[in-house]
Every structure is written in C-alpha cells, then in structure tokens.
PDB file of C-alpha atoms in Angstrom:
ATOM      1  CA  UNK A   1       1.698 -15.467  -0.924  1.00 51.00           C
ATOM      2  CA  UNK A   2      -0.715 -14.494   1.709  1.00 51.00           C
ATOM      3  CA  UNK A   3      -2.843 -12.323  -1.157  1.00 56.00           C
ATOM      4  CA  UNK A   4      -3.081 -14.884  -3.542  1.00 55.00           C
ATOM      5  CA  UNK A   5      -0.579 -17.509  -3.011  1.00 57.00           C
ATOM      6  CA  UNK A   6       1.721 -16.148  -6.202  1.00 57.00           C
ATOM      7  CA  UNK A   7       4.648 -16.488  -4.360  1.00 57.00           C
ATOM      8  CA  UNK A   8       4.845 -20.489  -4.308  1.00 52.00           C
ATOM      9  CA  UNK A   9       3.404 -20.752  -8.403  1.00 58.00           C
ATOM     10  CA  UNK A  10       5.324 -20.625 -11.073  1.00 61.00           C
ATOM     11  CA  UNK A  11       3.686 -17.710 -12.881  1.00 66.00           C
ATOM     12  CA  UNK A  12       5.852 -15.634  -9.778  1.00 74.00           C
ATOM     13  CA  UNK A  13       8.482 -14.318 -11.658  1.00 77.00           C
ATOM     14  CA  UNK A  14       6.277 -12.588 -14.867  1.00 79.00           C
ATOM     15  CA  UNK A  15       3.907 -11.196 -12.242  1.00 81.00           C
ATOM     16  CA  UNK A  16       7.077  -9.570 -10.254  1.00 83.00           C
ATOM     17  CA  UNK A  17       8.652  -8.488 -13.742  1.00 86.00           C
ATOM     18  CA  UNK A  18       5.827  -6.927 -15.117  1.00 90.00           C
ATOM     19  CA  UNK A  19       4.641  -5.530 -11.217  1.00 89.00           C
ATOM     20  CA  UNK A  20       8.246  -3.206 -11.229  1.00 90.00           C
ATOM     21  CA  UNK A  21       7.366  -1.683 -14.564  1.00 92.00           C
ATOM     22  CA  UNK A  22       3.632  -1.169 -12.749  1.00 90.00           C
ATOM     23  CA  UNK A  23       5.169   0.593 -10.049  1.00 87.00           C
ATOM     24  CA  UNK A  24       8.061   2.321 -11.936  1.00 87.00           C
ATOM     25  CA  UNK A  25       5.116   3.825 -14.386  1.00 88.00           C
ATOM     26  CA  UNK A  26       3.147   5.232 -11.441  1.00 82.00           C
ATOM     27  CA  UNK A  27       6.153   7.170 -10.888  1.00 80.00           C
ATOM     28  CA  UNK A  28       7.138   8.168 -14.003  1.00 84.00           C
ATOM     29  CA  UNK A  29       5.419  11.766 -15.484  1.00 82.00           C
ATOM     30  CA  UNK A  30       2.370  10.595 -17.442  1.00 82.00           C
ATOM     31  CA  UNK A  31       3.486  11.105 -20.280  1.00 85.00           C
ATOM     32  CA  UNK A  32       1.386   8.616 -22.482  1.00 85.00           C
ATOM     33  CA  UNK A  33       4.079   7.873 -25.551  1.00 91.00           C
ATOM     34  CA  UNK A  34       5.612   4.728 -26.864  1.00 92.00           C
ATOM     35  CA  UNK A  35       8.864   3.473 -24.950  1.00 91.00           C
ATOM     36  CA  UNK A  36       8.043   5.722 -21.959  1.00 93.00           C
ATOM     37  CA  UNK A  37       7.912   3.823 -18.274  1.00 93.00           C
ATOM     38  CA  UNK A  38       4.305   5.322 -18.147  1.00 92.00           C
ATOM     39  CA  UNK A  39       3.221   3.346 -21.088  1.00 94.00           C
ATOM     40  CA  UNK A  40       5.146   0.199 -19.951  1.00 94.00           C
ATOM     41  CA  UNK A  41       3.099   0.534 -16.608  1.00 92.00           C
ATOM     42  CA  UNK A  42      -0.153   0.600 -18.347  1.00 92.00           C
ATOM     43  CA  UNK A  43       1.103  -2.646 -20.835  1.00 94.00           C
ATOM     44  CA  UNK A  44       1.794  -4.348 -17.285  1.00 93.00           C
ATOM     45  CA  UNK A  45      -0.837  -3.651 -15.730  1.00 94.00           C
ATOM     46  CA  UNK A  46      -3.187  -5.103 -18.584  1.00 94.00           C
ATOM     47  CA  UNK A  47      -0.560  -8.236 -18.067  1.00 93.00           C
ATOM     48  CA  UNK A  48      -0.845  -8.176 -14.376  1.00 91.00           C
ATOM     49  CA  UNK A  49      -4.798  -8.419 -14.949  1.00 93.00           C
ATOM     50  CA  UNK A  50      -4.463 -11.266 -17.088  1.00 93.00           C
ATOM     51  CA  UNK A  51      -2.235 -13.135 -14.738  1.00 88.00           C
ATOM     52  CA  UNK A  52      -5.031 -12.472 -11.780  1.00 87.00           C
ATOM     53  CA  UNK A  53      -7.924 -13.051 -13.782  1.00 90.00           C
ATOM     54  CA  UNK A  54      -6.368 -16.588 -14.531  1.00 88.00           C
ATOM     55  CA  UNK A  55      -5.323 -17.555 -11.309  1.00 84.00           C
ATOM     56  CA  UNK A  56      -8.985 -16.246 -10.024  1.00 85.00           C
ATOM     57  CA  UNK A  57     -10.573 -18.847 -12.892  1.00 86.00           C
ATOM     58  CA  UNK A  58      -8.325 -21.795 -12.028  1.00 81.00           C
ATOM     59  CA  UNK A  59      -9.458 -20.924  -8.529  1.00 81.00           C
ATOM     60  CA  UNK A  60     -13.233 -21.508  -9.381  1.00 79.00           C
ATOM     61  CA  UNK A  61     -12.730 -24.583 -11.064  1.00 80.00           C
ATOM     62  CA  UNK A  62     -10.100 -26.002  -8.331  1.00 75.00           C
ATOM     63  CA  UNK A  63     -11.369 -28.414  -5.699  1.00 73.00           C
ATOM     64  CA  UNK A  64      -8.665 -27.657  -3.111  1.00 74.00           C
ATOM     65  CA  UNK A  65      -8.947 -24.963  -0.609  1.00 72.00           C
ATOM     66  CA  UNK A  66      -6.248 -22.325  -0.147  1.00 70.00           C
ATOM     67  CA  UNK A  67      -5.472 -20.314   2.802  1.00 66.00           C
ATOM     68  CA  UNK A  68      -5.722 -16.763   1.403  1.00 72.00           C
ATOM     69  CA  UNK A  69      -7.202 -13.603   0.902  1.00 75.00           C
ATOM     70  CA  UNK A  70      -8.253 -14.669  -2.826  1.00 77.00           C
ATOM     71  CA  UNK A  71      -9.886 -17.887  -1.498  1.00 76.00           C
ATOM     72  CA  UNK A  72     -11.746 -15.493   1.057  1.00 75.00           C
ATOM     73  CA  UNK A  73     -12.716 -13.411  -1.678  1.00 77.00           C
ATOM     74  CA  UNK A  74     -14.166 -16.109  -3.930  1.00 75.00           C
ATOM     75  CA  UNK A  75     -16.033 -17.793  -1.296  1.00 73.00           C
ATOM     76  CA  UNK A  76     -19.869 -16.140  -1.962  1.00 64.00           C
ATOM     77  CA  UNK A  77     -21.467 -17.408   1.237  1.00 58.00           C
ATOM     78  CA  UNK A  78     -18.817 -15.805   3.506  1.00 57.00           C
ATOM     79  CA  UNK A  79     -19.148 -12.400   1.697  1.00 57.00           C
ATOM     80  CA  UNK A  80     -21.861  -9.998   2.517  1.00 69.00           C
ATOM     81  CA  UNK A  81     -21.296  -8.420  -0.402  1.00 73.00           C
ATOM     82  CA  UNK A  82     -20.351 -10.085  -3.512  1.00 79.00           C
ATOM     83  CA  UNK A  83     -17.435  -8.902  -5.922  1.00 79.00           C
ATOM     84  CA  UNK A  84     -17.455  -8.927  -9.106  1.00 84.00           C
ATOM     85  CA  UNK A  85     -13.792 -10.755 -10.807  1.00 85.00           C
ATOM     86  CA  UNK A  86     -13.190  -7.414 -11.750  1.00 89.00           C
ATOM     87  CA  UNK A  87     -13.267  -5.952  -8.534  1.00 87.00           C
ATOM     88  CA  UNK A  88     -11.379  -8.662  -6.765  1.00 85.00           C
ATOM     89  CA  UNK A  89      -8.620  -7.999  -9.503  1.00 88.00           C
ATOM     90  CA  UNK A  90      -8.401  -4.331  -8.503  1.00 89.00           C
ATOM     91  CA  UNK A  91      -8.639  -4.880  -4.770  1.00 87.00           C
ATOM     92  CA  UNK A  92      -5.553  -7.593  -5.095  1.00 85.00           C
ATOM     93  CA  UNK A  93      -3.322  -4.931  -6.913  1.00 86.00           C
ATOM     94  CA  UNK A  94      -3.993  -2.174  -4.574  1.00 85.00           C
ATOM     95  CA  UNK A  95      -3.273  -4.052  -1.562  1.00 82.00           C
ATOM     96  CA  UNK A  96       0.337  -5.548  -3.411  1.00 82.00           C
ATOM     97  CA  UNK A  97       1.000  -2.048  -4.430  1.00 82.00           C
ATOM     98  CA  UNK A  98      -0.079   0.005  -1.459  1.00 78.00           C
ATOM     99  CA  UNK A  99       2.453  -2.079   0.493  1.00 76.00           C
ATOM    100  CA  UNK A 100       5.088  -2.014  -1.540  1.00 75.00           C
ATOM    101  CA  UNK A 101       8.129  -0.248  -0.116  1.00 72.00           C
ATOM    102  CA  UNK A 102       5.874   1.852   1.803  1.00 77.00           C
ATOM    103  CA  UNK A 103       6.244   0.276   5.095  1.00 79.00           C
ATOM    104  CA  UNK A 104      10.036  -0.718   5.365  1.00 80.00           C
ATOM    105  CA  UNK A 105      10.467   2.797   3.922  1.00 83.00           C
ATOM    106  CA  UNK A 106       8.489   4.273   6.647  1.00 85.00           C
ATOM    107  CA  UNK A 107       9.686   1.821   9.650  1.00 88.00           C
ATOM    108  CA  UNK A 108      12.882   2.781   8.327  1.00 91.00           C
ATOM    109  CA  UNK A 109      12.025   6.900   8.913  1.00 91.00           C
ATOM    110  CA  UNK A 110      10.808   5.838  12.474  1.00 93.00           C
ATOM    111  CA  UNK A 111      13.802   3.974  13.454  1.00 94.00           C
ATOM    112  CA  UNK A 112      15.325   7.281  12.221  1.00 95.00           C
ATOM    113  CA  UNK A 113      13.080  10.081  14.009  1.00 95.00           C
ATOM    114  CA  UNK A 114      13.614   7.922  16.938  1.00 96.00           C
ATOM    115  CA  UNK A 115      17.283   8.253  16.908  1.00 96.00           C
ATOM    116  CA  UNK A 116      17.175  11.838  15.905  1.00 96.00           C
ATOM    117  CA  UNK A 117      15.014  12.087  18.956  1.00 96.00           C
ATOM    118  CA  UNK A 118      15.956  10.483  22.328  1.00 96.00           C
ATOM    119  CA  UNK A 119      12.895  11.526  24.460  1.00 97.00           C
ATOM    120  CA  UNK A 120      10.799  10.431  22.239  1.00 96.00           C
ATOM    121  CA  UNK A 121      12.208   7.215  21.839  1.00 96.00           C
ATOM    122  CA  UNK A 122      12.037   6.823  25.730  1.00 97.00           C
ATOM    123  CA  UNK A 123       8.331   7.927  26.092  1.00 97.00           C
ATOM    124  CA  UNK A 124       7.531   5.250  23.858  1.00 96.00           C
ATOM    125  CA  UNK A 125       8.847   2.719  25.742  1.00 96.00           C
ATOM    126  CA  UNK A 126       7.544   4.069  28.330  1.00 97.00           C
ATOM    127  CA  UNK A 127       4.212   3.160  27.087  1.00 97.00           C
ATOM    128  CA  UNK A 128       5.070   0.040  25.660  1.00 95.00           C
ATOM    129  CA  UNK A 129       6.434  -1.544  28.790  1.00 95.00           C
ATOM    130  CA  UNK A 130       3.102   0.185  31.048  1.00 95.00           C
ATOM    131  CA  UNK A 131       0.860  -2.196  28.415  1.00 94.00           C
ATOM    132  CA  UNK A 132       3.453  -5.038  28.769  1.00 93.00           C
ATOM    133  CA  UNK A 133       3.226  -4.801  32.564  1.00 94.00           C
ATOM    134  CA  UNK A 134      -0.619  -5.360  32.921  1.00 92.00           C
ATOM    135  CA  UNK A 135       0.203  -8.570  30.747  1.00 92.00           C
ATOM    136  CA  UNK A 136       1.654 -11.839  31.364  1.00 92.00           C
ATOM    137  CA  UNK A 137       4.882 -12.892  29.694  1.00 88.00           C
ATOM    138  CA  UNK A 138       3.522 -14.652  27.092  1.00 90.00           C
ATOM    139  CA  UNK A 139       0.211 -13.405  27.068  1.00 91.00           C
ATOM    140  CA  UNK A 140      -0.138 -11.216  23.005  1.00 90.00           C
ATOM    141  CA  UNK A 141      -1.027  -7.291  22.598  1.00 88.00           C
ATOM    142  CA  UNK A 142      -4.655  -7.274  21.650  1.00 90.00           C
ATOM    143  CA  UNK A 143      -6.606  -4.362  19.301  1.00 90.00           C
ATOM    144  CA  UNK A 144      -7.476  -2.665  22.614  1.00 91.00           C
ATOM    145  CA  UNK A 145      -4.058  -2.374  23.589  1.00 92.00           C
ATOM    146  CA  UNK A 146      -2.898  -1.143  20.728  1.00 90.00           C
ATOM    147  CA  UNK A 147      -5.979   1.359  21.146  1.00 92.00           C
ATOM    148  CA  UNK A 148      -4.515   2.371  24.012  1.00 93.00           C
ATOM    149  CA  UNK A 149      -1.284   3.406  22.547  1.00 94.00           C
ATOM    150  CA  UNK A 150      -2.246   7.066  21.719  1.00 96.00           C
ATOM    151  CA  UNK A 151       1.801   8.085  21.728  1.00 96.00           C
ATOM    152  CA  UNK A 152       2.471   4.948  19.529  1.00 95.00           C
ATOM    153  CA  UNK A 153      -0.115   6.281  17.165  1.00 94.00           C
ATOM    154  CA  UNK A 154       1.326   9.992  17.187  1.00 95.00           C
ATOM    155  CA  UNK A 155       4.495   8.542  16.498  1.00 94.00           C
ATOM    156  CA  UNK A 156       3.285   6.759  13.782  1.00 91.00           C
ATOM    157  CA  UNK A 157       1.405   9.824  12.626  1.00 90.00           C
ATOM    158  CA  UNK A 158       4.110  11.857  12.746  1.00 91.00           C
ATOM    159  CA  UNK A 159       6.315   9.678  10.601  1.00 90.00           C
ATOM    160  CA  UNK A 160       4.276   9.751   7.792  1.00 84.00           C
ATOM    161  CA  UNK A 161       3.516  13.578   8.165  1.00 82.00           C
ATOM    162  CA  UNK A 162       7.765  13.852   7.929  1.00 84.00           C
ATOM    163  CA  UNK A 163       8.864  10.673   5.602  1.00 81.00           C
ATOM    164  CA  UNK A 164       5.907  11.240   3.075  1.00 74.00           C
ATOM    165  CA  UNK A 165       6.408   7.754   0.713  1.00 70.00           C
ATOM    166  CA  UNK A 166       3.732   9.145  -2.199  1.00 66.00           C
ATOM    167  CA  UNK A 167       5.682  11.973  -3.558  1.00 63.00           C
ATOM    168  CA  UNK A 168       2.350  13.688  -4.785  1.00 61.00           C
ATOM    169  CA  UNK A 169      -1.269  12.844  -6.464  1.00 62.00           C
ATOM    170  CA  UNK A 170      -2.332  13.274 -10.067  1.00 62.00           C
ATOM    171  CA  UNK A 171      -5.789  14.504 -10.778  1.00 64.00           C
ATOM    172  CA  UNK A 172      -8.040  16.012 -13.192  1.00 66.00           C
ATOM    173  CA  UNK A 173      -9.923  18.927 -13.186  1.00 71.00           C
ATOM    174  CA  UNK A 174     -13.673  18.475 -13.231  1.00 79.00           C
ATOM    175  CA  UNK A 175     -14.630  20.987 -15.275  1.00 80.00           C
ATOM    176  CA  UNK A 176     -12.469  22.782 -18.223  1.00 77.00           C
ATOM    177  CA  UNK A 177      -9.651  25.232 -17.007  1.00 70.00           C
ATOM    178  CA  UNK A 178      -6.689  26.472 -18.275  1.00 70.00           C
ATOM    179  CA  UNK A 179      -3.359  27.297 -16.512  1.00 67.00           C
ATOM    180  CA  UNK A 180      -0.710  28.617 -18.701  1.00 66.00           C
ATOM    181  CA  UNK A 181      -1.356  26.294 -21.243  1.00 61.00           C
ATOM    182  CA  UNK A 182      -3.127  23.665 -19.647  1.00 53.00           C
ATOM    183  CA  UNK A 183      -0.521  20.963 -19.029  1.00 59.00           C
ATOM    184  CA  UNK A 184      -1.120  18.769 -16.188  1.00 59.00           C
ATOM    185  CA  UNK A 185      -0.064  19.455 -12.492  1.00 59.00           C
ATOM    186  CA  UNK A 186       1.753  17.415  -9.975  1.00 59.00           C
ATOM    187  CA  UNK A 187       1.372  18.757  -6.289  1.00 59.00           C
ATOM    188  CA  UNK A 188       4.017  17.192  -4.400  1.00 59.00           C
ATOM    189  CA  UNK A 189       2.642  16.486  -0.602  1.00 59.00           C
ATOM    190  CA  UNK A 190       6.033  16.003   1.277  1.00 58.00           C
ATOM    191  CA  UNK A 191       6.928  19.651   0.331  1.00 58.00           C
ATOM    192  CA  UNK A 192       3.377  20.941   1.793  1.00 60.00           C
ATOM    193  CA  UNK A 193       3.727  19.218   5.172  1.00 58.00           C
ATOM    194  CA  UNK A 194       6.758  20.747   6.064  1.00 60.00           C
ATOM    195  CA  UNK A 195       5.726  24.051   5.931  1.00 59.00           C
ATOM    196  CA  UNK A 196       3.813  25.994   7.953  1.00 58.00           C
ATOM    197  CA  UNK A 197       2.137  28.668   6.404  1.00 59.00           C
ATOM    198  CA  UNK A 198       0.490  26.685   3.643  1.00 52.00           C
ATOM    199  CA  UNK A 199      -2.814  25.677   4.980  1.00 45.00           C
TER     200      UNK A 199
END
C-alpha cells in the first residue's frame, strides 16, 4: 500500500496471484521450458509490468494526490534525477520482492539466536536501555541512535551471516568456458558462510 497503494485497489488480488508465481520462479532451477515455475515467473512478471505500467499511467492522468512512494516517484520537480516508467517499474518490484519474507524470516532467526544465546540477548539490552536512558519516556530513537548501536548492528550482521534468506545467486560467465559440459551453476551462499576454510 505504502509502494503504490495496490493494497486498497481492486487490481490487488491478480497482482498478488501472479507476484507468488514471480517469486516461486526465482526459486525454481532456470530451467526455461513450458509448464515449468521458471517460465510461469517470467509470464508474471511481464503481467506484473503491465499491472504497474497501468497504475503508473492512471497516475499521470489523475488529479488527486496519493501518499506513496509511486506518487514520489512521478513527481519530476521533487526528483533530482528523473526515471524513466521503465525504471520506476523495476525499482517498485525490487523493493516488493526484496522484502518479501526476508525480514519476518530473518527477525524470526534473531528471536532464535537470541534464545540460543542468553548473553547475547542481555548485552543487547544492555545497550538498548543505555540509549533509552539518555532519552525521555516518550521522546523516539533517532538515526544517530541507532548509529550508536554498534552491538545491535553485529547482531543484525550476524543473523544474516547464519539465517542466509537467498539460498544462492545465478550468473553468467563473461566470457565462454566450459565445465563438464557447460550447464549452469548455482553457488549456494548459506553453505559458504558456515565454513571456515573457504575464503
């Protein structure tokens, strides 16, 4: 809703439909066949776009003001640089998909590693209630506070080093090799960070 105010329209429920086949493709081998969930991600992704670039032209034409990142986006005098529909498109998508599952899933590791790990759990509130203490009761945490919270951060860190949410990265070569027959790898990250001799 905050994105691009999808939640409250009523083109919500296609956009969700076709943004779990999105996500289920990026996780499926890419494999580029009929019927596979990679292929389906692609097809919803095209969709996806077509819903966005919509909602980005009924935007334009509308009058009324919305309160969200799209409506910051469109507005040219308030952006240094202008986008291109295109790029606003890709920049909405990343942002739905980049939080998708990924932070429950990792506050959900912390509240684990915390459990796991008493002392930890009491040095950090240790430093939470030190900020707290220079504040008054209803007075918010500010970016400099939360600058200050270098345990908070290594926490935080440390989560994602342990609970890693992508399971790997897909890429291509830049120039022509061939590895046993040249099919495409898949380096899995949360299998790399656990082990220390692998630099």
């Amino acid at each position: 809703k905050q994105i691009a105010g999808i939640e409250s329209s009523s083109i919500a429920q296609e956009f969700m439909h076709d943004f779990f086949k999105l996500v289920l493709g990026t996780l499926s081998l890419p494999i580029d066949l009929p019927g596979t969930n990679y292929r389906r991600g692609f097809q919803a992704r095209k969709n996806i776009v077509n819903i966005l670039r919509k909602l980005v032209e009924e935007r334009k034409a509308s009058k009324e003001t919305e309160v969200d990142m799209l409506s910051c986006l469109l507005k040219e005098e308030e952006n240094k640089y202008k986008l291109s529909d295109e790029e606003i498109i890709d920049l909405i998508i990343t942002l739905l998909y980049s939080g998708y599952e990924t932070v429950s899933t990792t506050s959900m590791m912390a509240v684990k590693y915390l459990h796991d790990h008493p002392h930890v759990l009491q040095e950090l509130r240790k430093e939470h209630l030190a900020i707290r203490a220079k504040k008054k009761p209803d007075e918010p945490i500010t970016w400099e506070d939360y600058k200050a919270m270098r345990f908070t951060r290594a926490v935080i860190f440390e989560t994602s080093r342990l609970a890693t949410i992508v399971n790997g990265v897909l890429r291509k070569t830049t120039q022509e090799m061939e590895i046993n027959g040249g099919f495409g790898l898949n380096f899995f990250k949360e299998k790399s960070h656990k082990k220390i001799n692998i630099c």
